[in-house]
Each structure stands twice: as C-alpha cells, then as structure tokens.
PDB file of C-alpha atoms in Angstrom:
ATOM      1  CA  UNK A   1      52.013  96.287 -34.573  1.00 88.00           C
ATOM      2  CA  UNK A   2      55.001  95.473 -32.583  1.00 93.00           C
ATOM      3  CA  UNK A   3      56.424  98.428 -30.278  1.00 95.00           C
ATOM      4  CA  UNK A   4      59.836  98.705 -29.980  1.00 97.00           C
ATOM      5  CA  UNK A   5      61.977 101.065 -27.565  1.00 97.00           C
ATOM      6  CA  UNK A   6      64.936 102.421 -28.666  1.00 97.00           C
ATOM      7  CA  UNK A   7      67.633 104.253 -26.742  1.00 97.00           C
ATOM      8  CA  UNK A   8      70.029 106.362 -28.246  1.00 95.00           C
ATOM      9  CA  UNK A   9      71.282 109.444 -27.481  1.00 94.00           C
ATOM     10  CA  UNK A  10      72.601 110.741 -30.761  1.00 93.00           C
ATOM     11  CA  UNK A  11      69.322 112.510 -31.833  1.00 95.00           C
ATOM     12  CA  UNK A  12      69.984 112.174 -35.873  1.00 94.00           C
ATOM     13  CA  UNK A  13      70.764 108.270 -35.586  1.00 93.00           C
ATOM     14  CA  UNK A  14      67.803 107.784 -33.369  1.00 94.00           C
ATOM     15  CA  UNK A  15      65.432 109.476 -35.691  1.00 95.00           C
ATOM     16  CA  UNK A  16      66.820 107.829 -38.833  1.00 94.00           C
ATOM     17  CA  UNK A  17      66.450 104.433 -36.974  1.00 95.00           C
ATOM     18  CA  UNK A  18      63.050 104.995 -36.192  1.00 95.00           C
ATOM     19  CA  UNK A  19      61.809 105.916 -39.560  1.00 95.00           C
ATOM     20  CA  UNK A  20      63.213 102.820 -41.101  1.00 95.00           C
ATOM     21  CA  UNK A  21      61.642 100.738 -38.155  1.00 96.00           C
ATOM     22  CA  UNK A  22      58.185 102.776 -38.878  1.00 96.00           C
ATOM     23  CA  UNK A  23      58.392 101.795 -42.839  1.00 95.00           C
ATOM     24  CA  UNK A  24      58.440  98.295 -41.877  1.00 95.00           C
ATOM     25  CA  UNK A  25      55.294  98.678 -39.566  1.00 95.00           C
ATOM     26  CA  UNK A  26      56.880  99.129 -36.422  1.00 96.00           C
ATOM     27  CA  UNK A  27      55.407 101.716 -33.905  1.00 96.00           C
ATOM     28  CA  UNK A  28      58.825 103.213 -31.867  1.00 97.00           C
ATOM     29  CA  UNK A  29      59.631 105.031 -28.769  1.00 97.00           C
ATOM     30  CA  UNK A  30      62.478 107.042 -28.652  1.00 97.00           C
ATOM     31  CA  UNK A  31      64.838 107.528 -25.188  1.00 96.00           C
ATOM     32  CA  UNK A  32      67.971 109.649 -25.305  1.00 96.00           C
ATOM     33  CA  UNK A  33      69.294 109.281 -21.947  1.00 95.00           C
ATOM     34  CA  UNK A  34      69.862 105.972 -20.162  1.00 95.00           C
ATOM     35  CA  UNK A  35      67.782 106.963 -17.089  1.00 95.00           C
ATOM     36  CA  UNK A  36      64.626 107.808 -19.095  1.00 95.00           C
ATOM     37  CA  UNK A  37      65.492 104.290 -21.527  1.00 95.00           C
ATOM     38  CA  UNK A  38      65.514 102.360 -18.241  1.00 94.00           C
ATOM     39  CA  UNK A  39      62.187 103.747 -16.276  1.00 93.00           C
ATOM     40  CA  UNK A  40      60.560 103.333 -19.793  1.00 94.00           C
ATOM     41  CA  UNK A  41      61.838  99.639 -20.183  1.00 93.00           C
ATOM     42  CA  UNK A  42      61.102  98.679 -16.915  1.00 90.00           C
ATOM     43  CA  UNK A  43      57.359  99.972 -17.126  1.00 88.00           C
ATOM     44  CA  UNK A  44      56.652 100.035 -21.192  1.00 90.00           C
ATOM     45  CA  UNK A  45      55.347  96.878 -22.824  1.00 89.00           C
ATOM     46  CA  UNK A  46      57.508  96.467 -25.116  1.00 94.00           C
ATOM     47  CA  UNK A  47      58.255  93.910 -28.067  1.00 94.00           C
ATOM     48  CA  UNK A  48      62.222  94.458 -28.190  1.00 96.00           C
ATOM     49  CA  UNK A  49      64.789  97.566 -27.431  1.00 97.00           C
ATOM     50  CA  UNK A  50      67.389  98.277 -29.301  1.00 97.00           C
ATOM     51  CA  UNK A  51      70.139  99.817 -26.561  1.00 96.00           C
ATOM     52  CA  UNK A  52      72.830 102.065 -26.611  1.00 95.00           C
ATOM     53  CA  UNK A  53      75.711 101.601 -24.343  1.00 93.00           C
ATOM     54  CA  UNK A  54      77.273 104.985 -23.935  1.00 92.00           C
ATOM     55  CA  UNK A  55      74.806 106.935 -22.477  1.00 94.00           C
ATOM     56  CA  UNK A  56      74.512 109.793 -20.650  1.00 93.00           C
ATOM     57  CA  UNK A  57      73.185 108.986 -16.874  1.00 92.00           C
ATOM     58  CA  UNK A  58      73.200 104.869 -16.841  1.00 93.00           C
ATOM     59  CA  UNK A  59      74.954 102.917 -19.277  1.00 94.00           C
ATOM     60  CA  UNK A  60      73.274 100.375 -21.336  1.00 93.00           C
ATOM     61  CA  UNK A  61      75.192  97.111 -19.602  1.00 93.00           C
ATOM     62  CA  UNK A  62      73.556  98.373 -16.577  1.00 93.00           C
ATOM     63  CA  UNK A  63      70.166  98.878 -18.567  1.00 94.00           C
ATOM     64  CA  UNK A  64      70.527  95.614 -20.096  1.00 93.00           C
ATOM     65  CA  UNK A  65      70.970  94.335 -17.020  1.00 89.00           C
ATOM     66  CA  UNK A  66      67.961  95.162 -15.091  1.00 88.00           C
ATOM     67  CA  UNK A  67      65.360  95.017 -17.788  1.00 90.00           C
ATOM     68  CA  UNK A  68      66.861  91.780 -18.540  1.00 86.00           C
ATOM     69  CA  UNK A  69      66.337  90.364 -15.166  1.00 80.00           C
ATOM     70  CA  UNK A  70      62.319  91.015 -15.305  1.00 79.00           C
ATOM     71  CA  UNK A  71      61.393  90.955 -18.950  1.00 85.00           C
ATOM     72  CA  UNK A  72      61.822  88.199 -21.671  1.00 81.00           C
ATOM     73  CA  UNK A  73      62.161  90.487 -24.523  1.00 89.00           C
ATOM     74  CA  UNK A  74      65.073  91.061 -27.514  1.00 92.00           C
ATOM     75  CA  UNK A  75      67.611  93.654 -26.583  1.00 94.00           C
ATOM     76  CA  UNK A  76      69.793  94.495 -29.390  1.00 94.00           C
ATOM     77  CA  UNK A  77      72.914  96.281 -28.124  1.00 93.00           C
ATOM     78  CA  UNK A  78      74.607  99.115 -30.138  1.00 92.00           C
ATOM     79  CA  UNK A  79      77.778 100.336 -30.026  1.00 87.00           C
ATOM     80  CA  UNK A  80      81.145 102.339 -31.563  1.00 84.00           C
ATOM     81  CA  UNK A  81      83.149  99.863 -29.395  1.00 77.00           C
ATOM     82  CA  UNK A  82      84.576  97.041 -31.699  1.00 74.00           C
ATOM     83  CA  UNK A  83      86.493  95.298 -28.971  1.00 78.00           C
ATOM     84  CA  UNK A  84      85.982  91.571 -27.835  1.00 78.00           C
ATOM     85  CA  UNK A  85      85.454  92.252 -24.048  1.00 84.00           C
ATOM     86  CA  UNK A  86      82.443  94.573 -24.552  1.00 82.00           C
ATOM     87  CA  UNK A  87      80.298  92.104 -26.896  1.00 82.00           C
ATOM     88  CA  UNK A  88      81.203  89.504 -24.049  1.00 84.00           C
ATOM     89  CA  UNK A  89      80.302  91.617 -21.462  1.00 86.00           C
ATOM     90  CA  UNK A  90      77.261  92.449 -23.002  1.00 85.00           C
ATOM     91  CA  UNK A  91      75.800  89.049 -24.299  1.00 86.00           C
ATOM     92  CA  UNK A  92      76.636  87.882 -20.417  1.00 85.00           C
ATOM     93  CA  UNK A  93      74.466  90.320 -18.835  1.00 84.00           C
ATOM     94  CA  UNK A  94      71.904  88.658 -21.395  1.00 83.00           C
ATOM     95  CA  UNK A  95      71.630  90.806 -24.302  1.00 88.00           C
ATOM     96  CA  UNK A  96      70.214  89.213 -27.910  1.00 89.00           C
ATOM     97  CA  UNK A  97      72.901  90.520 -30.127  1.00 90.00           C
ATOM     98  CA  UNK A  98      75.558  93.159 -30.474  1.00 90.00           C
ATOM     99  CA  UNK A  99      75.504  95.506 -33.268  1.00 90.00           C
ATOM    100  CA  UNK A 100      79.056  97.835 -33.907  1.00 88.00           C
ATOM    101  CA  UNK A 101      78.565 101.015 -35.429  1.00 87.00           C
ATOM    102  CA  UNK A 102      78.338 102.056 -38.154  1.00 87.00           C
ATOM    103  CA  UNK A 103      75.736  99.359 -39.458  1.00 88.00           C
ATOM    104  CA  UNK A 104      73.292 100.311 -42.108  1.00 91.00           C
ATOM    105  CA  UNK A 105      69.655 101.064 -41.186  1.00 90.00           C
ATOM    106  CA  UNK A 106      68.577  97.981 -43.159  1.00 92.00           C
ATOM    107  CA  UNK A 107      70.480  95.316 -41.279  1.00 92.00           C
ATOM    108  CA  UNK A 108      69.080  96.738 -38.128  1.00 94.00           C
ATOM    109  CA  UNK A 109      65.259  96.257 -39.284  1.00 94.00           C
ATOM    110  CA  UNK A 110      66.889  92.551 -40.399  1.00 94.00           C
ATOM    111  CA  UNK A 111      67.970  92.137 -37.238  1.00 92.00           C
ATOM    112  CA  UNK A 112      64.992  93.366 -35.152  1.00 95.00           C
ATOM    113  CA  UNK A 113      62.574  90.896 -37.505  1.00 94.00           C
ATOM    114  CA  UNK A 114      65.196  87.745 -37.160  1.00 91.00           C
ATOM    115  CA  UNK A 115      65.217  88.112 -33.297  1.00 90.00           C
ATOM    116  CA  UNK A 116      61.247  88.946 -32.543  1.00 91.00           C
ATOM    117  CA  UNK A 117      60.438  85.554 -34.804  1.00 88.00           C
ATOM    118  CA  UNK A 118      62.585  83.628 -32.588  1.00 83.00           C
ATOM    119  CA  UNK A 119      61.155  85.049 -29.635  1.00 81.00           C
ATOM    120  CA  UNK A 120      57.537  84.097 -31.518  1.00 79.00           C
ATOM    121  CA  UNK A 121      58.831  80.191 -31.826  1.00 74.00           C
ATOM    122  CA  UNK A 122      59.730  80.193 -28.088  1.00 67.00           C
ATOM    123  CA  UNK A 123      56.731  81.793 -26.923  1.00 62.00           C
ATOM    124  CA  UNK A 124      55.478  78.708 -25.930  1.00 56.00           C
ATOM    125  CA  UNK A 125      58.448  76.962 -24.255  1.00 53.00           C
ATOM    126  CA  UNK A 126      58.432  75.971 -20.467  1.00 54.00           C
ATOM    127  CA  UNK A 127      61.199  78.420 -19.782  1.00 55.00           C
ATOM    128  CA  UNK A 128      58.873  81.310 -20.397  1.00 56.00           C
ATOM    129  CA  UNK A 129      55.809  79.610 -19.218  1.00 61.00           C
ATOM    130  CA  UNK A 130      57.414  79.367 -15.863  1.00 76.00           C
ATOM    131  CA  UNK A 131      58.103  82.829 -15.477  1.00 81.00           C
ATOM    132  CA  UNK A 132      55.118  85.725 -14.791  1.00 84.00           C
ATOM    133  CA  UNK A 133      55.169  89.064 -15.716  1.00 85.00           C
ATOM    134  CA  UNK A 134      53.456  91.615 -14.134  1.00 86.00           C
ATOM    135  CA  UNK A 135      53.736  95.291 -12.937  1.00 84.00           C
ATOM    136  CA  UNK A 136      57.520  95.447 -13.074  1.00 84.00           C
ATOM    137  CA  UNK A 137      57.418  91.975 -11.004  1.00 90.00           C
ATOM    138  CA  UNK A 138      59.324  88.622 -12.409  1.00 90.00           C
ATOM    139  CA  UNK A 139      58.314  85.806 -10.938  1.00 91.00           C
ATOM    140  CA  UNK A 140      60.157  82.350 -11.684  1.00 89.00           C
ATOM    141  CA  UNK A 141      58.257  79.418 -10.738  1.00 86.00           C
ATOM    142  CA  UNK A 142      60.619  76.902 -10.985  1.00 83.00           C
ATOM    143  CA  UNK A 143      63.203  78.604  -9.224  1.00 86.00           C
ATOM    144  CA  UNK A 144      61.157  80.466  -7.110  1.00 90.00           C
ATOM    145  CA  UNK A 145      62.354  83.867  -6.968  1.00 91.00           C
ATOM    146  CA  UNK A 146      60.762  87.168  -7.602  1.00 93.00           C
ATOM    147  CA  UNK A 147      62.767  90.091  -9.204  1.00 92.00           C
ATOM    148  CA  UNK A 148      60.950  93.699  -8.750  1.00 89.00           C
ATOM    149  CA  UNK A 149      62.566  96.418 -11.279  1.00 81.00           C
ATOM    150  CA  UNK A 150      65.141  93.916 -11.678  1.00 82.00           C
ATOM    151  CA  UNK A 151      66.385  93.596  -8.052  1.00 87.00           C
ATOM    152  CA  UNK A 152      65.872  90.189  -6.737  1.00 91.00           C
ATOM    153  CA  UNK A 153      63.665  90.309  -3.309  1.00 93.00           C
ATOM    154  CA  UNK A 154      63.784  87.377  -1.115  1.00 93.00           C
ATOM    155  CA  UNK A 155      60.019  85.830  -0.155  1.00 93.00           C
ATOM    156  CA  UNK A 156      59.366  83.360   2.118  1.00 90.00           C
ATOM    157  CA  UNK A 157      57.936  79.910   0.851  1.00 87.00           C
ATOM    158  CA  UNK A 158      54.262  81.436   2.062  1.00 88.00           C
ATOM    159  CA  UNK A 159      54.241  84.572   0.138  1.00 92.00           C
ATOM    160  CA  UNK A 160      55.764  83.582  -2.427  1.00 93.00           C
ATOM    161  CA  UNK A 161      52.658  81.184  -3.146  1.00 91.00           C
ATOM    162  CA  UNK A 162      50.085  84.015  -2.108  1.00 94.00           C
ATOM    163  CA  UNK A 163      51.810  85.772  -4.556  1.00 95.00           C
ATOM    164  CA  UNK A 164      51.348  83.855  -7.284  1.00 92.00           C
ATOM    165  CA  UNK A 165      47.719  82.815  -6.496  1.00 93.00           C
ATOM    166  CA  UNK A 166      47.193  86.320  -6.618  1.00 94.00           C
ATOM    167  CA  UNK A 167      48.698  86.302 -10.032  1.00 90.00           C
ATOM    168  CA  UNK A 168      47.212  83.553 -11.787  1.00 87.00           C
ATOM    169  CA  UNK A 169      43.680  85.092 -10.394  1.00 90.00           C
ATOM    170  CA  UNK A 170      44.012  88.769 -11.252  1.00 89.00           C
ATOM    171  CA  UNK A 171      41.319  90.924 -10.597  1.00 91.00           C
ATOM    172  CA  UNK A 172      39.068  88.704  -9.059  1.00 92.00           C
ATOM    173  CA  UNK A 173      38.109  89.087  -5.530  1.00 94.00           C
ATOM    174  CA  UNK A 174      39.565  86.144  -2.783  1.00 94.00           C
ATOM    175  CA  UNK A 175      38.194  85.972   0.410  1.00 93.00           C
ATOM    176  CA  UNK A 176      40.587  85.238   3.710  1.00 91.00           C
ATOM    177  CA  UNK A 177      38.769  81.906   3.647  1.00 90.00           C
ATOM    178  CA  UNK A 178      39.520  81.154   0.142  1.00 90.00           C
ATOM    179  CA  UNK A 179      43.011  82.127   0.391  1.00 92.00           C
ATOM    180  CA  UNK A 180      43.609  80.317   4.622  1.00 89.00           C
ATOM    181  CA  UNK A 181      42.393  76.837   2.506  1.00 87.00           C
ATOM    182  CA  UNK A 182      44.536  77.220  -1.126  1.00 87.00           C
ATOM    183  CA  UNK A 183      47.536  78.782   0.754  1.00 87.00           C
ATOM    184  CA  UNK A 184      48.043  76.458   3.913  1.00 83.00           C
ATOM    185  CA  UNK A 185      45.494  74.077   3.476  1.00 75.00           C
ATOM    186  CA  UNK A 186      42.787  72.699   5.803  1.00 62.00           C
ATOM    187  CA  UNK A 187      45.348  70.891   8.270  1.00 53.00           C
ATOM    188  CA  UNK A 188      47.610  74.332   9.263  1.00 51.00           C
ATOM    189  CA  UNK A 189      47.868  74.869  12.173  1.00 53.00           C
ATOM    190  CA  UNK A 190      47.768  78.613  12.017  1.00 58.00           C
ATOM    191  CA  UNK A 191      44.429  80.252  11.681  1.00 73.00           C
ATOM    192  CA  UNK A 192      42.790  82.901   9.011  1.00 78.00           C
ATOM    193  CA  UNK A 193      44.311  85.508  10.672  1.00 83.00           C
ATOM    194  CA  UNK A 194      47.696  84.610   9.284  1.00 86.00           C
ATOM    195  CA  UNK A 195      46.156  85.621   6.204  1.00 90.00           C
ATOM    196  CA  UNK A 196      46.232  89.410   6.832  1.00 91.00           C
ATOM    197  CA  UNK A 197      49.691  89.641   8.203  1.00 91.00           C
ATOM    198  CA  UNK A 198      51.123  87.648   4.573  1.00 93.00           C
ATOM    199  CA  UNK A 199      49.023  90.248   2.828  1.00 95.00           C
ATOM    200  CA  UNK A 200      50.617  93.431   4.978  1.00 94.00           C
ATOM    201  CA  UNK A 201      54.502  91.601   4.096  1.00 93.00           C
ATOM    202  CA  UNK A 202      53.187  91.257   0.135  1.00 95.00           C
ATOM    203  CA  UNK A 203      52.332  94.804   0.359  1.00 96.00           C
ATOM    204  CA  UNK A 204      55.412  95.797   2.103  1.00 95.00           C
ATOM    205  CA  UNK A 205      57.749  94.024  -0.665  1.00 94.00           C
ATOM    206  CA  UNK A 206      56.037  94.720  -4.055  1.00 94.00           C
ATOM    207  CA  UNK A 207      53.795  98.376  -2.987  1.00 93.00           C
ATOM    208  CA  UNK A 208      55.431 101.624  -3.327  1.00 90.00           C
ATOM    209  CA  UNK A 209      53.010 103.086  -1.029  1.00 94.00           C
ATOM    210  CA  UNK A 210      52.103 100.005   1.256  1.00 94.00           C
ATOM    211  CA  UNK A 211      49.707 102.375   3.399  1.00 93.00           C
ATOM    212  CA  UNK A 212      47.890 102.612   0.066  1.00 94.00           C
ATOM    213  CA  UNK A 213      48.176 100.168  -2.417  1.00 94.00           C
ATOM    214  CA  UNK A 214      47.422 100.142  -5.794  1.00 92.00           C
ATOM    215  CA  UNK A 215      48.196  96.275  -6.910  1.00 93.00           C
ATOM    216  CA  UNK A 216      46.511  93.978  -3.989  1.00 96.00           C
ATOM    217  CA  UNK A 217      43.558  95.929  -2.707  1.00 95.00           C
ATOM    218  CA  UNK A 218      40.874  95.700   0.182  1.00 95.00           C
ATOM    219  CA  UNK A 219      37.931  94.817  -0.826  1.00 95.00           C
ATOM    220  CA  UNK A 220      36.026  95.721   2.186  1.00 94.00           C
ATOM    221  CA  UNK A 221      33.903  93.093   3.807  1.00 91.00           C
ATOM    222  CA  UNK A 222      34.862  90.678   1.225  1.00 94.00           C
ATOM    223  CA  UNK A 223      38.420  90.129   0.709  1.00 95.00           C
ATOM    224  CA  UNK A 224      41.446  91.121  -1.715  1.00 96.00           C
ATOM    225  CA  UNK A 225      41.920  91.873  -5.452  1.00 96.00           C
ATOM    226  CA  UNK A 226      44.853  91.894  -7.543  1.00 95.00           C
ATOM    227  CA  UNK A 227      44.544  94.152  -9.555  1.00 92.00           C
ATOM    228  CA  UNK A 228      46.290  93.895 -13.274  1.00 86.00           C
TER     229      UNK A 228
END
C-alpha cells in the first residue's frame, strides 16, 4: 500500500481528501500545520505528499523546497491561488504538479496514481540510482554533494567517500584496517589513525548528538557500524 502525506490545514478538505485516497487503497497521514508537514516529510517514508501552500507556521514553497532537496518523491502542490507566478514558483522549487482549488476529490486520486506510475517507470534510471537516501541524508554521487534535512553540507573529497562506503555497507561492521585500505588505499601516505579523526568529522556533520551517536557507531575492539 502506498503511504501518502498530506498537508492541509483546512480540517474538512483534509479529511474528505483522505477518505477518497483510502477508497483507492491508499494508507494517509494527515498534517495541518506546515511545521508538523515538514518534520514528518523530512523523516516519514513516504510514497508522495500532496502540499498546501498557505499554511500556518512554514509555507509549502518552503516545504517543497527542503523535502525536495533530499527525497525523490511526487509533491503535488495545492492551492486557492490561480495566478501564473505561483505555479512557476512552485514547479521551480521542484514540485510534480500544481493543483488550484477547488478541484474535485476524483482528479486528485487521478493525479496522485498518474504521478506515482511515472515515478515507478523511472525507478530505475541513473538519475535516481546516483543519489542515496538515508536518515534524512541525500547523497548525489555524481555530483558529489550531501544534503542533510535539505541543507546542503560541504564534505571534503575523504569523507565524502567514507560516507558512502558506510552507506553502501550498512550495518555491517568495518574495521580501521578495512576502511585505511578502501578509503586511501595501500600507497597513502597517512596512517590508520587518520581513520578515527574522518569518523569524529562524519559524526560531527550528519550526528545530532556527536558525543553519542546513533547512525555510525563504535563497535568496540572491532571497528564501526552504520547503522540503517
């Protein structure tokens, strides 16, 4: 069943949506301000949202925004306005579509079907290949650049590949060893030790709580785990 997030803060057009999303087998969360619809959107696994744009707290350009820049998923922006400048605005910050109110319930589930099979067909691009998802964290391998709750966070060339060994080997245990010979190879000139301080800067940049971490852990007397 796809899951769906929709925030909206008109209670009665929220609930109506939903129940016409839920006939057609889709399981939906409900946000009514734009601060709870962004924290949710940010850390939900979601299939597609279906957004708002006046809200009450953050408006749903600046939603669209930064879920936008970490997660390759529809968002279907709804709105009153009818003007030219506010579909551009929002189909630049990377929204899916632009719906004007009033629509009826039934082009909406139309809508939400049309976009999610596209999404389906391009599941297996290289544009979405390239880019990991994980714990709030976008990581582009072609253009190398990581985006954490949709701020972009520069890395140096070193952690950004410890970063995404870590990735592509989640919750598996690496030694220092393993990581000093896949990271900077046999011929560095640096030592194993440079291993540790990469891992306290990875900490530092994706860790809420660096001095205890809940993503890359200590394994003690073996190594570090990514945890997923």
């Amino acid at each position: 069943m796809k899951k769906i997030l929709l925030i909206e803060d008109e209670v009665s057009i929220a609930e109506l949506q939903r129940d016409y999303l839920e006939i057609n087998d889709f399981y939906v969360d409900i946000q009514h301000t734009g601060d709870g619809g962004l924290q949710q959107g940010l850390q939900g696994n979601y299939d597609l949202i279906i957004l708002d744009i006046m809200l009450p707290g953050v408006n749903g350009f600046d939603i669209c925004k930064q879920i936008r820049a970490v997660k390759n998923i529809p968002i279907l922006l709804v709105s009153a306005k009818k003007e030219d400048i506010d579909k551009v605005r929002g189909l630049g910050l990377g929204a899916d579509d632009y719906i004007t109110k009033p629509f009826s319930p039934s082009e909406l589930v139309a809508r939400v079907k049309a976009h999610l099979a596209r999404y389906e067909r391009l599941a297996g691009s290289q544009a979405i290949i390239n880019t990991i998802f994980v714990h709030g964290i976008s990581i582009d391998k072609l253009a190398r650049k990581v985006h954490i709750s949709g701020e972009e966070i520069p890395f140096t060339t070193k952690e950004f590949d410890l970063l995404v060994f870590f990735v592509k080997h989640p919750n598996q245990v690496l030694s220092k060893e393993q990581l000093y010979e896949r990271i900077w190879g046999l011929e560095s000139a640096a030592d194993v030790s440079t291993v540790t301080v990469h891992i306290r800067k990875l900490r530092e940049k994706i860790e809420r709580d660096p001095a205890h971490p809940k993503f890359l852990e200590t394994v003690w007397g073996a190594g570090y785990r990514f945890n997923v």
